[in-house]
N, CA, C and O atoms as a MOPAC input file, in Angstrom:
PM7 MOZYME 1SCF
protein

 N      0.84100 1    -1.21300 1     0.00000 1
 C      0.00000 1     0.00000 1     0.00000 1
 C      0.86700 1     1.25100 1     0.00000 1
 O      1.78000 1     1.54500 1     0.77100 1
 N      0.44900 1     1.81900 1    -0.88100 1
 C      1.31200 1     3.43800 1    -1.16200 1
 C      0.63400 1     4.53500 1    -0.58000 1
 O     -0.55700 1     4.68400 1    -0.85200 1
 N      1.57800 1     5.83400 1     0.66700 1
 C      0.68300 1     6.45300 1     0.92100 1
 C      0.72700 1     7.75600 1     0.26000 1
 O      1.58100 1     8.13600 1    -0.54100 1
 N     -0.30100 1     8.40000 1     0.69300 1
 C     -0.74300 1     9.92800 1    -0.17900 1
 C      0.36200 1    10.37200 1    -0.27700 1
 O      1.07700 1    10.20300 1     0.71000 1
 N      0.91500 1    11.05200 1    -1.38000 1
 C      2.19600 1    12.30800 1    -1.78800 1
 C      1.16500 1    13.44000 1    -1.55100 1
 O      0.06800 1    13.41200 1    -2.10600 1
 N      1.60400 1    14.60300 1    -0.57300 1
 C      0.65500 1    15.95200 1    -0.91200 1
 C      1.93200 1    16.85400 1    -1.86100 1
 O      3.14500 1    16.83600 1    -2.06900 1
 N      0.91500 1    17.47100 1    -2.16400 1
 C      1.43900 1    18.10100 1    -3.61100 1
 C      1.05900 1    19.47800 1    -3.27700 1
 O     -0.10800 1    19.74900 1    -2.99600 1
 N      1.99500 1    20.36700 1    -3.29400 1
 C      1.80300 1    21.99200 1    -2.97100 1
 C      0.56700 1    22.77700 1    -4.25500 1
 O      0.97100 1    22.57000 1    -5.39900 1
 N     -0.18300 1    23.22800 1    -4.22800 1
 C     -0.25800 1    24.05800 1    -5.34600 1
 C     -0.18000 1    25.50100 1    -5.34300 1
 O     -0.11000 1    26.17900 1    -4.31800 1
 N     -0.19400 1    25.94000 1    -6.50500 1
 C      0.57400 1    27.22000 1    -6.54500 1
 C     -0.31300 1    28.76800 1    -5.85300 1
 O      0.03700 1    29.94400 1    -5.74600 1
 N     -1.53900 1    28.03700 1    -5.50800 1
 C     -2.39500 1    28.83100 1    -4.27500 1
 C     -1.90100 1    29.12600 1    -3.11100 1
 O     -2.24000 1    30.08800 1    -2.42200 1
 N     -0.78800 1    28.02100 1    -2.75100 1
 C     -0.84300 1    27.28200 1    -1.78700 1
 C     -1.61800 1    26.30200 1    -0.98800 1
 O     -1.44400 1    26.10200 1     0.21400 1
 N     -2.62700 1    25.61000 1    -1.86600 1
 C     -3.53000 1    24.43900 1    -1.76200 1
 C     -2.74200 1    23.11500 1    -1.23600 1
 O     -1.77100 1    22.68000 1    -1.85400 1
 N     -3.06200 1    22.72300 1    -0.46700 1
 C     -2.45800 1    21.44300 1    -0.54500 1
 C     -3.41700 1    20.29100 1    -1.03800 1
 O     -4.41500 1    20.17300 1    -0.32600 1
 N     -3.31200 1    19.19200 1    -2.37100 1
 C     -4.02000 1    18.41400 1    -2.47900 1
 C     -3.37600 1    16.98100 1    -2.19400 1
 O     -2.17700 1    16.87400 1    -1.93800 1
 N     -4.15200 1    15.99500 1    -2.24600 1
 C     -3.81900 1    14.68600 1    -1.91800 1
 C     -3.32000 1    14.02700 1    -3.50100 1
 O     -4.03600 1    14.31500 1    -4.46000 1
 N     -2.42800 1    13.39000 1    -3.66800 1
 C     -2.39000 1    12.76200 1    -4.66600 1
 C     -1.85300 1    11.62100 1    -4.36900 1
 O     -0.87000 1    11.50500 1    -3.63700 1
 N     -2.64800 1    10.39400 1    -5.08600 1
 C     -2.21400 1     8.74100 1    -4.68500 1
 C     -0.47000 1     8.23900 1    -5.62500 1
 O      0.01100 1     7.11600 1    -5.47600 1

């Protein structure tokens, strides 16, 4: 099982990515 990478966005959003 692989866990979530969060990924910055350029909002400064942080989203979840698998």
């Amino acid at each position: 099982m692989k866990r979530f990478q969060l990924e910055q966005r350029g909002d400064g959003k942080w989203r979840r990515r698998r």
